[in-house]
Amino acid sequence: MEYLNIYANCQLVKGANMSLLCDLQMRRFYHLPNDTAEVLLFLQQYSIDECIAHYGEDNREAIAGYVDFFVSRELGFIDDRILPELTAMELTWDRFADITNVVIEYQETIDYTGSFFRELLDQHLEGLEIRFYQPVALPELRELLALFSDSTLRHIKLVLPYEKSLNIAALDELVKKHQRVKSLLVHSSPEEKLEKIFSNSVPVYYFTGKINSCMACGEIRAHHFTVNTELFTESLRFNSCLNRKLSIDQQGYIKNCPSMRENYGHVADTSLQAVLDNKTFNRYNHIRKDDIAVCKDCEFRHVCTDCRAYIENPQDIYSKPLKCGYNPYTNNWEEWAQHPMKQAAIEWYGMAEIIK
Amino acid sequence: MSKKILILSQSYLESTTDQVCQWMDYLKIPYLRLNGEDFFRFQQLSDLPDNTETAVVWYRRKIAHFPAEFSLKQPDFNSQYTMKRFLVDEFNGLHSFLFHSIDAQKWLNDPLSEKNLNKLQVLQLARRLNILTPFTEVVTTKTKIMALLEQYPALIVKPLSECILLEDTERRAYKMLTSTIDQKSLGAVPETFFPSLVQERIVKKFEIRTFYLDGVCYSMAIFSQNNRKTTDDFRNYDNHRPNRTVPYKLPADLEHKLDQLMKILRFRTGSIDLMVDMQGNYHFLEINPEGQFGMVSHPCNYYLEKKFARLLHQSVLHEKEIHQQPENKENAAPATVFSEAE
Ligand code: SF4
Ligand code: SF4
């Protein structure tokens, strides 16, 4: 008897009509109809022959096709039994910091060396995103990046407006000096393109759109989907955007994210511990995709990041991200900004100007 | 000064130590990380960590590169190499003093057992515990190899010590790997040669890397057979088709025997290599007490770095219980000149 053993780091996520097979190790996903997913679930308990007997001879070819697909993509292998020793993967998520991700909306008048920032850098931060809405000069940028040189922060993402002086050579030199910078997004650029600097290791995305306020954030697009164990496991228990995230807006106010209205004090006179102890600050952490309307039926829910700042129904914190055009019931992508159901929310957020 | 967790490591290229330390910071477990590089800042022997101040020691690494340069009046390849070896010995002469000055039972792994670990002895111990091992022999002649090939379709040759890296004049690195001898490749074998370790070649279904942590086995299966390039040794990474690595649970009786083996060697942590043949039998290959556990922890989502931090913490608490010495209330920074943590 032949059995298909599916590797534990290939996780199946069922949606309303379609399922997503997430290969967490190879960081790829496969979009499958739910019928196929059913067969795969059956094959996790029964032999291939038993599966054919169950679904009928008519389906022999289709089932054999699925098995071939799995074996050829190295998602599983055939053996004379299901190996019970190949145990399920523990889908826990944990990190050694109360804050893992920080977003800073840069403003030259803010002092980024104060005690709040020192406390923040004592956290073992994972990622920092620095957004520049206004052009910035190279020396200023260097000075800012130097503040992070002695920290355990792992990576920095820079969002910058297009500037002639910040050419590829200048950026290359910058990231060589500040190796925590792992990616750059250049907005308001004359053309859309992707360049790679620092021996091809750091991508620079040129983007023609303008990012001149926090309202540009929160877009859900298929090419943003990320397949890996970190996001998958975090999204099973926590919010996949705001969990352990902290932001400092242009005025120096501490927020969950720059787009949120509520703040938890100003960097000049607030301690990080006070923010961490504030229950309201943590209120988004536990809003999982499985709790959110529509997303809970979407097969992309554990490879997609969330947005709680811009939602379809601003009165209902469990409603779907506003800037997502995917419909898991029809499996179609539509332009969210044009969608009639979204116009009220677009108006509520005062976003109409920005998205036209 | 209260008793400490002492971590011996190196200052860079050490993500495993870094992550364990970050977990300890987060869990508010105090520790002292001493990198090999710090030895270059000591002023006197008494700056070394002291036995009475130390509750538990995790010895992870010594040093990557000496932060010191030397030059010879007449540099040539041989004396450069000799000089390098000499400095390594000098450094070890100092570093391994700790193996003696700090009580053996405080080390997670008995330092002398770790230092003197011998592949043949480990295989012999494993066999005594009824753990299946591949047929192993040390041979010096082609005749003997031919005789063995009558019994086993193929043999592998691997070092009795550790694989090394060789560098050519252009600084390209060549890594020593395991290679196969069968009837076809026999022609290349000289009549007599340096004593070499050969093993029967096991046709494997997959390999297993187990990280042993204080009595518990965290195992990972490594599927590499689809990958011709890596059939002998999965360390020869193929970036395009990486090996599949997934969590695995060894049979309880094998875990029990491995636990006995580790206890005999006085290791509380280490990684163990096994191979599963086409019939599903487990063959024990070797133990690496230094254990780079990130490569098991991350793919299997085991959070071993956190578990490791907890183990160190428990050991320190345990140590305090045994030695209920009156404690000096000084909470100040250590008197030594090197950095505490990072
Ligand atoms: S909640 Fe929305 S707007 Fe805020 S950071 Fe996340 S995606 Fe962006
Ligand atoms: S419906 Fe929800 S989970 Fe699905 S793509 Fe949109 S935002 Fe992501």
XYZ file of C-alpha atoms and ligand atoms in Angstrom:
714
model
C 0.000 0.000 0.000
C 1.235 3.433 -0.840
C 0.699 6.477 1.316
C 1.385 10.138 0.712
C 3.254 11.748 3.602
C 2.895 15.513 3.552
C 5.656 17.503 5.252
C 4.613 19.185 8.484
C 5.748 22.611 7.348
C 3.296 22.485 4.442
C 0.127 23.803 6.060
C -3.306 23.776 4.505
C -5.559 26.778 5.169
C -9.186 26.411 4.103
C -11.214 29.335 2.847
C -14.823 29.659 1.734
C -14.173 28.118 -1.695
C -10.483 27.789 -2.103
C -7.658 26.608 0.085
C -4.090 27.680 0.370
C -1.290 25.206 0.813
C 1.454 27.165 2.524
C 4.933 25.764 2.174
C 6.399 27.554 5.163
C 9.898 26.304 4.561
C 10.248 27.049 0.858
C 8.135 30.190 1.306
C 5.679 29.461 -1.453
C 1.965 28.931 -1.604
C -0.328 26.925 -3.851
C -3.913 27.979 -4.424
C -6.194 24.931 -4.577
C -9.931 24.319 -4.838
C -11.460 23.071 -1.595
C -12.298 19.736 -3.264
C -8.611 19.098 -3.784
C -7.929 20.095 -0.201
C -10.524 17.517 0.942
C -8.692 14.806 -0.937
C -5.399 15.837 0.628
C -6.904 15.696 4.099
C -8.237 12.229 3.321
C -4.799 11.143 2.142
C -3.322 12.132 5.493
C -5.140 9.162 7.006
C -5.629 6.655 4.227
C -3.622 5.033 1.468
C -3.767 6.239 -2.103
C -5.784 3.150 -3.098
C -8.243 3.681 -0.268
C -8.594 7.261 -1.397
C -9.397 6.174 -4.947
C -11.893 3.615 -3.620
C -13.534 6.326 -1.532
C -13.811 8.950 -4.255
C -14.538 6.410 -7.018
C -12.627 5.073 -10.033
C -13.672 8.161 -12.036
C -11.403 10.232 -9.867
C -8.401 7.914 -10.122
C -6.596 10.132 -12.577
C -7.276 13.317 -10.684
C -6.082 11.803 -7.406
C -2.955 10.394 -9.023
C -2.386 13.873 -10.459
C -2.555 15.481 -6.990
C -0.134 12.926 -5.605
C 2.301 13.531 -8.479
C 2.031 17.236 -7.954
C 2.909 16.860 -4.273
C 5.827 14.593 -4.933
C 7.233 16.652 -7.804
C 6.999 19.905 -5.818
C 8.657 18.112 -2.884
C 5.700 18.842 -0.635
C 5.545 15.231 0.406
C 6.781 11.759 -0.415
C 5.413 8.281 -0.860
C 6.047 5.538 1.651
C 4.438 2.261 2.623
C 2.819 3.932 5.615
C 2.075 7.320 7.100
C 5.109 7.872 9.300
C 3.760 8.755 12.747
C 7.248 9.902 13.767
C 6.891 12.827 11.392
C 5.039 14.809 14.004
C 2.996 17.939 13.524
C 4.799 21.209 13.849
C 4.110 23.201 17.012
C 2.506 26.375 15.782
C 3.497 28.567 18.695
C 4.836 32.077 18.333
C 6.971 33.983 20.784
C 9.641 36.701 20.775
C 12.187 38.011 23.207
C 10.859 41.561 23.213
C 7.664 43.357 24.209
C 8.041 45.499 21.115
C 9.326 43.838 17.980
C 8.454 46.380 15.287
C 8.659 50.138 15.261
C 7.450 52.695 12.730
C 8.832 56.214 12.841
C 7.380 59.047 10.805
C 10.483 61.178 10.596
C 10.358 64.821 11.584
C 13.566 66.788 11.934
C 12.420 68.652 15.034
C 12.078 65.472 17.107
C 14.993 64.418 19.299
C 15.586 60.743 18.529
C 18.213 60.359 21.233
C 15.965 60.925 24.235
C 15.260 58.462 27.030
C 12.174 57.015 25.345
C 14.246 56.012 22.325
C 16.980 54.597 24.505
C 14.423 52.427 26.310
C 13.018 51.369 22.987
C 16.403 50.350 21.643
C 17.042 48.281 24.754
C 14.262 46.038 23.511
C 15.657 43.508 21.114
C 13.821 45.005 18.171
C 13.255 43.041 15.025
C 12.352 45.717 12.495
C 12.236 49.476 12.189
C 10.518 51.356 9.402
C 11.454 54.999 8.977
C 9.097 56.973 6.771
C 10.182 60.212 5.182
C 7.374 62.188 3.610
C 9.686 65.139 2.845
C 13.026 64.985 1.008
C 15.957 64.296 3.291
C 19.622 65.143 2.858
C 22.207 62.413 3.002
C 24.134 63.719 6.040
C 20.898 63.884 8.030
C 20.036 60.344 7.020
C 23.463 59.115 8.022
C 23.224 60.807 11.372
C 19.869 59.199 12.052
C 21.017 55.721 11.053
C 24.092 56.034 13.253
C 21.771 56.092 16.283
C 21.019 52.418 15.755
C 24.570 51.199 15.255
C 25.038 49.857 18.771
C 21.613 48.340 19.186
C 20.469 44.760 18.640
C 17.882 45.965 16.110
C 17.946 43.579 13.171
C 16.633 45.407 10.161
C 15.643 48.835 8.957
C 13.341 49.702 6.098
C 13.590 53.194 4.659
C 10.696 54.892 2.910
C 12.026 57.939 1.067
C 10.775 60.406 -1.513
C 12.625 60.424 -4.808
C 15.593 62.765 -4.802
C 18.205 63.127 -7.512
C 21.055 63.294 -5.016
C 20.026 59.981 -3.485
C 21.168 58.031 -6.516
C 22.037 54.364 -6.557
C 25.703 54.970 -5.794
C 24.851 57.119 -2.775
C 22.337 54.571 -1.484
C 24.800 51.757 -2.023
C 27.382 53.561 0.051
C 24.803 54.264 2.731
C 23.668 50.666 3.155
C 27.242 49.402 3.143
C 27.915 51.647 6.090
C 24.608 50.875 7.803
C 24.086 47.207 7.196
C 20.881 47.037 9.162
C 19.170 48.734 6.220
C 17.692 45.738 4.430
C 15.236 47.390 2.052
C 14.268 50.774 0.616
C 11.097 52.117 -0.880
C 11.483 55.248 -2.967
C 8.141 56.941 -3.555
C 7.196 59.819 -5.863
C 9.661 58.342 -8.320
C 9.556 59.184 -12.068
C 9.371 55.475 -12.892
C 8.486 52.110 -11.364
C 11.499 49.849 -11.101
C 13.404 47.543 -8.830
C 17.118 47.931 -8.266
C 19.389 45.883 -6.068
C 22.312 47.381 -4.225
C 25.048 46.139 -1.890
C 26.018 43.153 -4.065
C 22.395 42.472 -4.922
C 21.385 41.929 -1.333
C 19.286 45.043 -0.676
C 16.265 45.819 -2.867
C 15.313 49.395 -3.728
C 11.724 49.630 -4.912
C 10.953 52.700 -6.961
C 7.305 53.610 -6.843
C 5.580 56.416 -8.755
C 2.839 56.941 -6.155
C 3.224 59.550 -3.438
C 3.582 58.587 0.177
C 3.076 61.901 1.883
C 1.030 60.824 4.842
C 0.188 57.781 6.897
C -2.958 57.320 4.829
C -0.976 55.528 2.158
C -0.505 52.562 4.502
C -2.663 49.488 4.827
C -2.974 48.276 1.244
C -3.526 44.553 0.930
C -2.124 43.162 -2.305
C -1.382 39.634 -3.387
C 2.268 40.451 -3.996
C 2.611 41.508 -0.353
C 1.692 38.051 0.872
C 4.476 36.463 2.843
C 4.745 32.757 3.451
C 6.869 31.876 6.428
C 6.609 30.281 9.847
C 6.951 33.587 11.703
C 3.970 35.302 10.111
C 1.892 32.128 9.906
C 2.248 31.298 13.591
C 1.956 34.889 14.765
C -1.257 35.387 12.794
C -2.782 32.275 14.387
C -2.749 33.984 17.783
C -2.085 37.648 17.301
C -2.776 40.562 15.040
C -0.539 40.336 12.037
C 0.093 44.055 11.822
C -0.132 45.576 15.285
C 1.039 42.855 17.660
C 4.046 44.217 19.555
C 4.246 47.184 17.204
C 4.844 50.749 18.334
C 4.929 53.923 16.291
C 6.041 57.483 16.729
C 4.192 59.911 14.529
C 5.375 63.177 12.963
C 4.453 65.122 16.078
C 6.320 62.746 18.359
C 3.225 61.021 19.729
C 3.409 57.358 20.647
C 0.814 55.240 18.904
C 0.060 51.697 17.848
C 0.484 52.858 14.272
C 0.770 56.337 12.802
C -2.704 56.051 11.282
C -4.471 55.493 14.598
C -6.140 58.400 16.346
C -5.364 57.536 19.948
C -1.934 58.198 21.368
C -0.209 57.097 24.581
C 1.807 60.205 25.302
C 4.657 62.141 23.777
C 8.209 60.829 23.418
C 9.500 63.828 25.335
C 7.788 62.890 28.589
C 6.633 59.279 28.490
C 8.372 56.109 29.562
C 8.174 53.018 27.423
C 7.179 50.930 30.420
C 4.130 53.141 30.990
C 3.037 52.527 27.402
C 3.579 48.778 27.681
C 1.559 48.670 30.889
C -1.323 50.537 29.301
C -4.123 48.066 28.557
C -5.486 50.164 25.695
C -2.125 50.059 23.975
C -2.370 46.280 23.821
C -5.972 46.034 22.733
C -5.259 45.183 19.094
C -2.683 42.500 19.838
C -5.193 39.701 20.122
C -7.420 40.509 17.163
C -6.635 37.570 14.926
C -7.576 37.068 11.290
C -9.824 34.286 12.548
C -11.850 36.915 14.449
C -12.214 39.366 11.567
C -15.251 39.388 9.311
C -14.553 38.030 5.802
C -10.857 37.431 6.573
C -11.928 34.464 8.722
C -13.246 32.832 5.537
C -10.274 33.800 3.413
C -7.623 31.263 2.445
C -4.924 33.969 2.502
C -5.476 34.828 6.174
C -2.154 33.474 7.422
C 0.041 34.860 4.659
C -1.703 38.250 4.606
C -0.965 41.049 7.031
C -3.803 42.861 8.713
C -4.789 46.489 8.967
C -6.833 47.794 11.904
C -6.471 51.505 11.193
C -8.536 51.486 8.002
C -11.461 49.097 8.092
C -14.678 48.710 6.119
C -16.845 49.651 9.029
C -15.017 52.134 11.275
C -17.576 51.395 14.033
C -16.767 47.693 14.075
C -13.211 46.860 15.046
C -13.732 43.315 13.740
C -14.550 44.399 10.201
C -12.404 43.641 7.184
C -9.434 45.819 6.162
C -10.748 48.645 4.004
C -7.944 48.487 1.481
C -8.415 44.861 0.505
C -10.145 44.107 -2.774
C -10.270 40.343 -2.390
C -13.527 38.502 -2.048
C -12.988 34.996 -0.697
C -16.566 33.992 -1.599
C -16.113 34.693 -5.309
C -12.300 34.495 -5.368
C -12.079 37.726 -7.320
C -9.842 40.710 -6.779
C -11.480 44.070 -7.327
C -10.190 47.610 -7.005
C -11.133 48.396 -3.399
C -11.188 52.178 -3.930
C -13.965 51.858 -6.507
C -16.084 49.446 -4.540
C -19.521 50.947 -3.770
C -19.637 49.295 -0.331
C -16.435 51.046 0.690
C -17.295 54.633 -0.201
C -18.754 55.473 3.201
C -15.590 54.369 4.995
C -13.374 56.146 2.467
C -15.247 59.314 3.232
C -15.126 58.716 6.976
C -11.338 58.480 6.879
C -11.124 61.526 4.603
C -9.238 59.470 2.111
C -10.994 60.381 -1.130
C -8.380 62.956 -2.105
C -5.523 60.579 -1.652
C -6.770 57.599 -3.586
C -8.173 59.229 -6.663
C 28.414 38.872 44.464
C 25.679 36.446 43.626
C 26.394 33.332 41.659
C 26.272 33.672 37.943
C 25.480 31.995 34.727
C 28.668 32.121 32.709
C 28.516 31.871 28.935
C 31.745 31.314 27.064
C 31.382 32.347 23.463
C 32.819 34.602 20.825
C 31.837 38.145 19.969
C 30.527 37.705 16.468
C 29.127 35.134 14.033
C 27.349 33.623 16.985
C 23.638 33.975 16.423
C 22.848 31.001 18.674
C 24.543 32.608 21.682
C 23.072 35.996 20.782
C 19.547 34.626 20.759
C 19.923 32.707 24.019
C 21.263 35.908 25.589
C 18.382 37.949 24.182
C 15.936 35.493 25.714
C 17.712 35.786 29.037
C 17.513 39.581 28.867
C 13.809 39.340 28.132
C 13.182 36.805 30.892
C 15.317 38.952 33.224
C 17.799 36.188 33.937
C 21.190 37.645 34.833
C 24.242 36.197 33.120
C 27.782 36.973 32.196
C 28.863 36.466 28.620
C 32.581 36.105 28.201
C 33.777 36.134 24.612
C 37.157 34.800 23.619
C 38.020 38.318 22.524
C 37.594 39.540 26.123
C 40.642 37.512 27.183
C 42.709 40.105 25.369
C 41.577 42.732 27.827
C 42.448 40.897 31.001
C 45.173 42.379 33.120
C 45.849 39.408 35.360
C 44.779 35.843 36.015
C 42.408 36.943 38.750
C 40.318 38.727 36.109
C 39.148 35.325 34.899
C 35.732 34.219 36.156
C 36.018 32.738 39.572
C 34.748 29.333 40.655
C 32.866 30.580 43.701
C 31.040 33.261 41.696
C 29.995 30.859 39.008
C 26.942 28.659 39.277
C 26.756 27.190 35.804
C 28.839 27.387 32.658
C 27.747 27.034 29.083
C 30.734 26.660 26.828
C 29.656 27.425 23.322
C 32.688 28.811 21.471
C 36.192 30.031 22.100
C 37.043 32.727 19.587
C 36.719 33.398 15.864
C 39.781 35.510 15.124
C 42.396 36.858 17.434
C 42.079 40.600 17.785
C 45.868 40.709 17.541
C 48.259 40.748 14.654
C 51.686 39.260 14.411
C 54.367 39.677 11.824
C 57.477 37.709 11.093
C 60.715 39.241 9.898
C 60.880 36.794 7.038
C 57.383 35.687 6.257
C 56.962 32.444 4.405
C 54.075 30.048 4.305
C 55.386 27.454 6.732
C 56.390 29.726 9.524
C 53.175 31.724 9.154
C 51.252 28.539 9.693
C 53.454 27.417 12.570
C 53.070 30.795 14.204
C 49.298 30.652 13.850
C 49.197 27.185 15.429
C 51.432 28.413 18.207
C 49.103 31.325 19.010
C 46.122 28.987 19.020
C 47.950 26.782 21.518
C 48.897 29.757 23.617
C 45.314 30.949 23.689
C 44.040 27.484 24.543
C 46.582 27.250 27.329
C 44.827 30.174 28.973
C 41.248 29.436 27.975
C 41.254 25.810 29.045
C 42.519 26.784 32.496
C 38.829 27.465 33.170
C 38.128 23.771 32.580
C 40.155 23.129 35.707
C 39.508 26.203 37.797
C 35.708 25.922 37.649
C 34.224 22.719 39.105
C 33.415 20.147 36.438
C 29.820 19.616 37.610
C 28.991 23.280 36.987
C 29.499 22.911 33.253
C 26.491 21.898 31.184
C 28.859 19.549 29.406
C 31.869 18.163 31.189
C 34.588 20.264 29.535
C 37.302 17.635 29.528
C 34.975 14.961 28.184
C 34.015 17.418 25.446
C 37.601 18.337 24.689
C 38.737 14.729 24.480
C 35.742 13.390 22.620
C 36.723 10.559 20.323
C 34.528 9.373 17.464
C 35.570 5.742 17.769
C 34.953 5.707 21.488
C 31.493 7.246 21.069
C 30.580 4.604 18.482
C 31.814 1.903 20.821
C 29.768 3.278 23.707
C 26.704 3.471 21.486
C 27.131 -0.160 20.467
C 27.404 -1.172 24.096
C 24.058 0.475 24.712
C 22.604 -1.547 21.824
C 22.268 1.453 19.577
C 22.714 0.403 15.971
C 25.792 1.936 14.343
C 27.138 1.517 10.812
C 29.958 -0.995 10.435
C 33.099 1.044 11.123
C 36.754 0.225 10.566
C 40.071 2.013 10.316
C 42.129 0.702 7.405
C 45.455 1.352 5.699
C 45.444 -0.837 2.569
C 43.530 -1.242 -0.636
C 43.441 -5.028 -0.078
C 41.438 -4.496 3.087
C 39.054 -2.144 1.286
C 38.550 -4.734 -1.452
C 37.768 -7.350 1.176
C 35.239 -5.039 2.800
C 33.605 -4.306 -0.534
C 32.809 -8.031 -0.731
C 30.584 -7.563 2.302
C 29.268 -4.040 1.747
C 28.323 -2.665 -1.656
C 29.842 0.701 -0.819
C 31.912 2.350 1.884
C 32.336 5.935 2.907
C 35.533 7.570 4.076
C 35.393 10.310 6.629
C 37.833 11.946 9.010
C 38.456 10.452 12.428
C 38.682 14.003 13.669
C 36.690 16.854 12.172
C 36.206 18.016 8.617
C 38.439 20.959 7.844
C 38.346 23.868 5.444
C 41.213 24.299 3.036
C 42.056 27.492 1.258
C 43.909 27.813 -2.005
C 46.227 30.677 -2.908
C 43.260 32.664 -4.231
C 41.523 32.213 -0.868
C 38.820 29.996 -2.277
C 37.661 27.692 0.459
C 37.313 23.952 0.002
C 35.325 22.022 2.515
C 36.245 18.455 3.338
C 33.251 16.169 2.959
C 32.420 12.526 3.208
C 33.016 10.537 0.030
C 32.068 7.112 -1.255
C 34.195 4.158 -2.380
C 32.667 1.362 -4.421
C 33.894 -1.017 -7.127
C 33.833 1.804 -9.656
C 35.897 4.283 -7.709
C 38.273 1.654 -6.305
C 40.843 2.427 -9.010
C 41.620 5.767 -7.399
C 42.553 4.141 -4.062
C 46.324 3.739 -3.513
C 47.791 0.420 -2.283
C 48.590 1.790 1.148
C 47.537 5.019 2.784
C 47.253 6.985 6.000
C 45.017 5.211 8.559
C 41.510 6.154 7.484
C 38.084 5.657 8.926
C 35.681 3.807 6.647
C 32.058 2.966 7.257
C 29.517 0.900 5.421
C 27.422 3.208 3.317
C 23.839 3.216 4.512
C 21.278 3.807 1.812
C 19.257 6.376 3.611
C 15.644 7.305 3.510
C 16.457 10.449 5.448
C 18.775 11.780 8.111
C 17.990 12.891 11.614
C 19.578 15.635 13.603
C 18.572 15.537 17.248
C 19.276 18.315 19.659
C 19.540 16.839 23.126
C 18.668 19.291 25.871
C 18.868 18.038 29.414
C 17.176 14.702 28.869
C 14.815 15.711 26.077
C 15.410 14.920 22.408
C 14.307 17.549 19.879
C 14.642 15.855 16.523
C 14.451 16.942 12.935
C 14.260 14.790 9.825
C 16.325 15.957 6.867
C 15.153 14.777 3.466
C 17.901 15.137 0.963
C 17.736 12.047 -1.177
C 16.043 13.748 -4.105
C 19.087 15.769 -4.266
C 21.981 13.953 -5.862
C 24.417 16.603 -4.780
C 23.808 15.972 -1.123
C 23.384 12.219 -0.931
C 26.522 11.782 1.141
C 26.451 14.724 3.431
C 23.690 17.250 3.849
C 26.099 19.996 4.845
C 26.982 20.377 1.209
C 24.100 22.793 0.750
C 22.321 23.107 -2.501
C 20.652 26.468 -2.435
C 18.305 25.834 -5.291
C 16.707 22.763 -3.838
C 17.243 22.968 -0.133
C 16.660 19.892 1.952
C 13.292 19.489 3.532
C 13.597 19.782 7.304
C 10.676 18.805 9.513
C 10.029 17.895 13.158
C 10.481 14.259 14.073
C 9.880 12.100 17.138
C 12.320 9.266 17.735
C 11.002 5.999 19.213
C 10.974 6.172 23.017
C 13.474 3.350 23.518
C 16.003 4.993 21.202
C 15.541 8.314 23.004
C 16.141 6.491 26.262
C 19.377 4.949 24.988
C 20.598 8.274 23.622
C 19.867 9.802 26.995
C 22.026 7.117 28.628
C 24.791 7.745 26.130
C 24.784 11.484 26.796
C 24.770 10.870 30.540
C 27.756 8.528 30.322
C 29.624 11.238 28.426
C 28.423 13.822 30.996
C 26.801 16.026 28.356
C 23.595 17.848 29.166
C 23.357 19.287 25.665
C 24.578 18.417 22.225
C 23.477 17.411 18.789
C 23.277 13.837 17.626
C 23.354 12.668 14.016
C 21.417 9.588 12.962
C 20.424 8.042 9.684
C 17.297 6.100 8.774
C 17.759 3.389 6.170
C 15.234 2.258 3.589
C 13.864 -0.355 6.019
C 13.344 2.279 8.703
C 16.261 1.255 10.970
C 18.034 3.982 12.890
C 21.824 4.154 12.639
C 23.692 6.312 15.098
C 26.461 8.358 13.486
C 27.972 10.845 15.889
C 27.630 13.410 18.633
C 28.574 17.035 18.413
C 28.482 18.417 21.957
C 29.002 22.005 20.833
C 25.712 21.769 19.018
C 24.624 24.535 16.694
C 20.952 24.223 17.548
C 19.584 27.067 15.469
C 19.492 24.743 12.485
C 17.069 22.444 14.343
C 15.228 25.072 16.337
C 14.053 27.370 13.562
C 12.804 24.917 10.931
C 10.928 22.895 13.558
C 9.707 25.927 15.507
C 11.065 24.385 18.717
C 12.173 27.646 20.383
C 15.268 25.890 21.695
C 16.982 29.216 22.393
C 14.275 30.022 24.924
C 14.355 26.511 26.391
C 18.109 26.786 26.650
C 17.825 30.094 28.524
C 15.377 28.431 30.926
C 17.717 25.480 31.448
C 20.552 27.820 32.400
C 18.239 29.619 34.776
C 17.078 26.407 36.433
C 20.660 25.291 36.827
C 21.543 28.487 38.629
C 18.565 28.159 40.965
C 19.407 24.550 41.601
C 23.004 25.419 42.332
C 21.856 28.030 44.856
C 19.786 25.447 46.664
C 22.704 23.083 47.072
C 25.134 25.675 48.280
C 23.160 27.709 50.750
C 26.074 30.008 51.315
C 25.460 33.335 52.989
C 25.083 35.752 50.157
C 26.960 38.909 49.796
C 24.343 41.567 49.080
C 26.432 43.379 46.540
C 24.383 43.781 43.396
C 26.911 45.939 41.682
C 28.414 45.249 38.296
C 31.080 42.577 38.126
C 34.512 43.649 39.204
C 36.087 42.395 36.027
C 36.899 44.570 33.072
C 34.978 42.735 30.391
C 31.470 43.499 29.322
C 28.443 42.027 30.992
C 26.146 40.650 28.323
C 25.862 42.823 25.265
S -2.803 49.103 11.056
Fe -2.998 49.576 8.886
S -2.299 51.663 8.676
Fe -1.550 50.913 10.637
S 0.472 50.149 10.199
Fe -0.926 48.425 10.057
S -1.430 48.344 7.896
Fe -0.548 50.375 8.242
S -9.930 39.109 2.921
Fe -8.680 39.521 4.707
S -7.226 37.815 4.758
Fe -8.133 37.811 2.725
S -6.741 38.972 1.457
Fe -8.271 40.428 2.226
S -7.403 41.245 4.121
Fe -6.211 39.426 3.597
